[in-house]
Amino acid sequence: IAVNPKDPDHLLMGTIDYNFPNNSAYVSLDGGATWQGPQQMRFLREDDISAGDPVVAFDRQGKAYFASISLGTQEFSVGPLATIAEVSSIALARSDDGGFTWGEPVSTARSGVTSKATVDPLGRVRGVLTFTFLDKPWMAVGPSQEDPQKDSIYITYTEFATSYDIFYVGELPFTGIPRTETTIRLVRSTDGGKTW
């Protein structure tokens, strides 16, 4: 839940709403006594589904922001092998009317697949595959360091990077035991969430 700094009775709530295929926003103009909604949030156009973890905030002008996870896929290849992997984005939508209507979401950060693999003289793929996943977003809005009269939007998230070594037993390729590293990341927007 977020409170509009221009009107303490104006509340915005983000939910994972299992009655719908994605996240929803609800608005109260009377301090939470009654709620209007749901306003279904869109996931990114290039993705397939919304994945939850909604976070809401207002800026000092009363504009509302809704961040959440958006899931899609990425095609990738390693040597002659081609497949797809699940990827995530931290999506952000903005509402200029306090949460009743929402603009098209933008990606603040996106996960992916990286490969440090080569093909050996026998045509075998060797190396390391790393799959990242972005999770657990959080958001804060406050004065910009460059111009305190303007707001910056800050989003943090956890990047889970899982790596697999590729090895062979005879002619069959295998992946080793996965290693996962987690890193807290931060992205910032100084233009109302348009660019990050």
Coordinates of C-alpha atoms in Angstrom, one line a residue:
I1 CA 0.0 0.0 0.0
A2 CA 1.2 3.5 -0.8
V3 CA -0.2 6.9 0.4
N4 CA -0.4 9.9 -1.9
P5 CA 1.7 12.7 -0.3
K6 CA -0.8 15.2 -1.7
D7 CA -3.8 13.5 -0.1
P8 CA -3.4 11.2 2.8
D9 CA -6.9 9.7 2.2
H10 CA -5.8 8.6 -1.3
L11 CA -4.3 5.0 -1.0
L12 CA -3.0 2.7 -3.7
M13 CA -2.7 -1.1 -3.2
G14 CA -1.0 -3.7 -5.4
T15 CA -2.0 -7.3 -5.2
I16 CA -1.3 -10.7 -6.8
D17 CA -4.9 -11.3 -7.7
Y18 CA -5.6 -15.0 -8.4
N19 CA -9.0 -14.1 -9.8
F20 CA -7.2 -12.7 -12.8
P21 CA -4.2 -13.7 -14.9
N22 CA -2.0 -11.0 -13.4
N23 CA -1.5 -8.4 -10.8
S24 CA -4.1 -5.8 -9.9
A25 CA -4.3 -2.3 -8.4
Y26 CA -7.0 -1.0 -6.1
V27 CA -7.6 2.7 -5.2
S28 CA -9.2 4.2 -2.1
L29 CA -10.1 7.9 -1.8
D30 CA -11.4 7.7 1.7
G31 CA -8.5 6.4 3.7
G32 CA -9.2 2.7 3.1
A33 CA -12.9 2.6 4.0
T34 CA -13.9 1.6 0.5
W35 CA -11.8 0.5 -2.5
Q36 CA -12.2 0.8 -6.3
G37 CA -10.8 -1.8 -8.6
P38 CA -9.4 -4.1 -9.7
Q39 CA -7.4 -2.4 -12.4
Q40 CA -5.5 -5.2 -14.1
M41 CA -1.9 -4.5 -14.7
R42 CA -0.3 -5.4 -18.0
F43 CA 2.9 -7.3 -18.3
L44 CA 5.5 -6.3 -20.9
R45 CA 4.4 -6.8 -24.5
E46 CA 7.4 -9.1 -25.3
D47 CA 6.6 -11.4 -22.3
D48 CA 4.0 -14.1 -21.7
I49 CA 2.7 -13.5 -18.2
S50 CA 2.9 -11.5 -15.0
A51 CA 4.7 -13.1 -12.1
G52 CA 3.8 -11.1 -9.0
D53 CA 5.7 -9.3 -6.3
P54 CA 3.8 -6.0 -6.8
V55 CA 5.2 -2.8 -5.2
V56 CA 3.4 0.6 -5.4
A57 CA 4.5 4.1 -4.8
F58 CA 3.6 7.8 -5.4
D59 CA 5.8 10.7 -6.3
R60 CA 5.5 14.2 -4.8
Q61 CA 3.2 15.2 -7.7
G62 CA 0.7 12.4 -7.0
K63 CA 1.7 10.2 -9.9
A64 CA 1.4 6.5 -9.1
Y65 CA 3.9 3.7 -9.9
F66 CA 3.4 0.0 -10.0
A67 CA 6.4 -2.4 -10.2
S68 CA 6.2 -6.1 -10.6
I69 CA 7.8 -9.1 -12.3
S70 CA 7.1 -9.9 -15.9
L71 CA 8.0 -13.3 -17.4
G72 CA 9.0 -14.2 -20.9
T73 CA 11.5 -16.5 -22.8
Q74 CA 14.8 -16.0 -24.5
E75 CA 16.1 -18.2 -27.3
F76 CA 19.8 -19.0 -27.1
S77 CA 22.3 -21.4 -28.6
V78 CA 25.5 -23.0 -27.4
G79 CA 27.4 -24.5 -30.3
P80 CA 24.9 -26.6 -32.3
L81 CA 22.4 -26.7 -29.5
A82 CA 19.4 -24.3 -29.6
T83 CA 16.7 -23.9 -26.9
I84 CA 14.8 -21.4 -24.8
A85 CA 15.0 -20.2 -21.2
E86 CA 12.7 -18.4 -18.9
V87 CA 13.7 -14.8 -18.3
S88 CA 12.2 -12.1 -16.0
S89 CA 12.0 -8.3 -16.1
I90 CA 11.1 -5.9 -13.4
A91 CA 8.3 -4.0 -15.1
L92 CA 7.1 -0.5 -14.1
A93 CA 3.8 1.1 -15.1
R94 CA 2.8 4.7 -14.3
S95 CA -0.6 6.2 -13.6
D96 CA -1.1 10.0 -14.0
D97 CA -4.6 9.8 -12.4
G98 CA -3.6 8.2 -9.1
G99 CA -4.1 4.6 -10.0
F100 CA -7.3 4.5 -12.0
T101 CA -5.7 4.0 -15.4
W102 CA -2.2 2.8 -16.2
G103 CA 0.2 3.4 -19.1
E104 CA 2.2 0.8 -20.9
P105 CA 4.8 -0.8 -18.6
V106 CA 8.5 -0.5 -19.3
S107 CA 11.3 -2.8 -18.4
T108 CA 13.6 -1.4 -15.7
A109 CA 15.9 -4.4 -15.8
R110 CA 15.9 -7.8 -17.6
S111 CA 17.5 -11.2 -16.9
G112 CA 19.1 -13.3 -19.6
V113 CA 21.3 -16.2 -20.5
T114 CA 25.1 -15.9 -21.0
S115 CA 27.4 -18.5 -22.3
K116 CA 31.2 -18.8 -21.8
A117 CA 31.2 -21.9 -24.0
T118 CA 33.3 -23.0 -26.9
V119 CA 33.3 -26.0 -29.2
D120 CA 36.3 -28.3 -28.7
P121 CA 38.2 -30.0 -31.7
L122 CA 35.8 -33.0 -31.4
G123 CA 32.7 -30.7 -31.8
R124 CA 31.7 -30.9 -28.2
V125 CA 30.4 -27.8 -26.4
R126 CA 32.4 -27.1 -23.2
G127 CA 32.3 -24.2 -20.8
V128 CA 29.7 -22.5 -18.5
L129 CA 26.1 -21.5 -19.0
T130 CA 24.6 -18.9 -16.7
F131 CA 20.9 -18.2 -16.3
T132 CA 19.8 -15.1 -14.4
F133 CA 16.4 -14.4 -12.8
L134 CA 15.3 -11.1 -11.3
D135 CA 13.1 -11.3 -8.3
K136 CA 11.9 -9.5 -5.1
P137 CA 11.6 -6.0 -6.4
W138 CA 11.2 -3.0 -4.1
M139 CA 10.7 0.6 -4.9
A140 CA 11.2 4.1 -3.4
V141 CA 10.6 7.5 -4.8
G142 CA 12.4 10.6 -3.5
P143 CA 14.3 13.8 -4.4
S144 CA 16.9 13.4 -7.2
Q145 CA 20.5 13.9 -6.3
E146 CA 21.0 16.1 -9.4
D147 CA 17.9 18.3 -8.8
P148 CA 16.1 18.0 -5.4
Q149 CA 13.0 19.7 -6.9
K150 CA 12.5 16.6 -9.1
D151 CA 11.9 13.0 -8.0
S152 CA 13.9 9.9 -8.8
I153 CA 12.4 6.4 -8.8
Y154 CA 14.7 3.7 -7.3
I155 CA 14.0 0.0 -7.8
T156 CA 16.0 -2.7 -6.1
Y157 CA 15.8 -6.4 -6.9
T158 CA 17.7 -9.6 -6.3
E159 CA 19.5 -11.1 -9.3
F160 CA 19.8 -14.9 -9.0
A161 CA 22.6 -16.1 -11.3
T162 CA 22.7 -19.9 -11.7
S163 CA 25.7 -21.4 -13.6
Y164 CA 26.2 -24.9 -15.0
D165 CA 29.5 -26.4 -16.2
I166 CA 29.1 -28.4 -19.4
F167 CA 30.9 -31.7 -19.5
Y168 CA 30.8 -35.1 -21.3
V169 CA 30.6 -38.6 -20.2
G170 CA 31.5 -40.6 -23.4
E171 CA 29.5 -38.9 -26.1
L172 CA 26.7 -37.6 -23.9
P173 CA 26.7 -34.0 -22.7
F174 CA 25.8 -33.2 -19.1
T175 CA 25.6 -30.2 -16.9
G176 CA 27.3 -30.1 -13.5
I177 CA 25.8 -29.2 -10.2
P178 CA 24.3 -25.7 -10.3
R179 CA 26.0 -22.8 -8.5
T180 CA 23.8 -19.9 -7.6
E181 CA 25.0 -16.4 -6.7
T182 CA 22.7 -13.7 -5.5
T183 CA 23.3 -10.0 -5.9
I184 CA 21.2 -7.0 -4.9
R185 CA 20.9 -4.6 -7.8
L186 CA 19.6 -1.0 -8.0
V187 CA 18.2 0.9 -11.0
R188 CA 17.1 4.5 -11.1
S189 CA 14.9 6.7 -13.3
T190 CA 15.0 10.5 -13.3
D191 CA 12.4 10.9 -16.0
G192 CA 9.2 9.5 -14.4
G193 CA 10.0 5.9 -15.2
K194 CA 10.5 6.3 -19.0
T195 CA 14.2 5.3 -19.0
W196 CA 16.4 3.5 -16.4

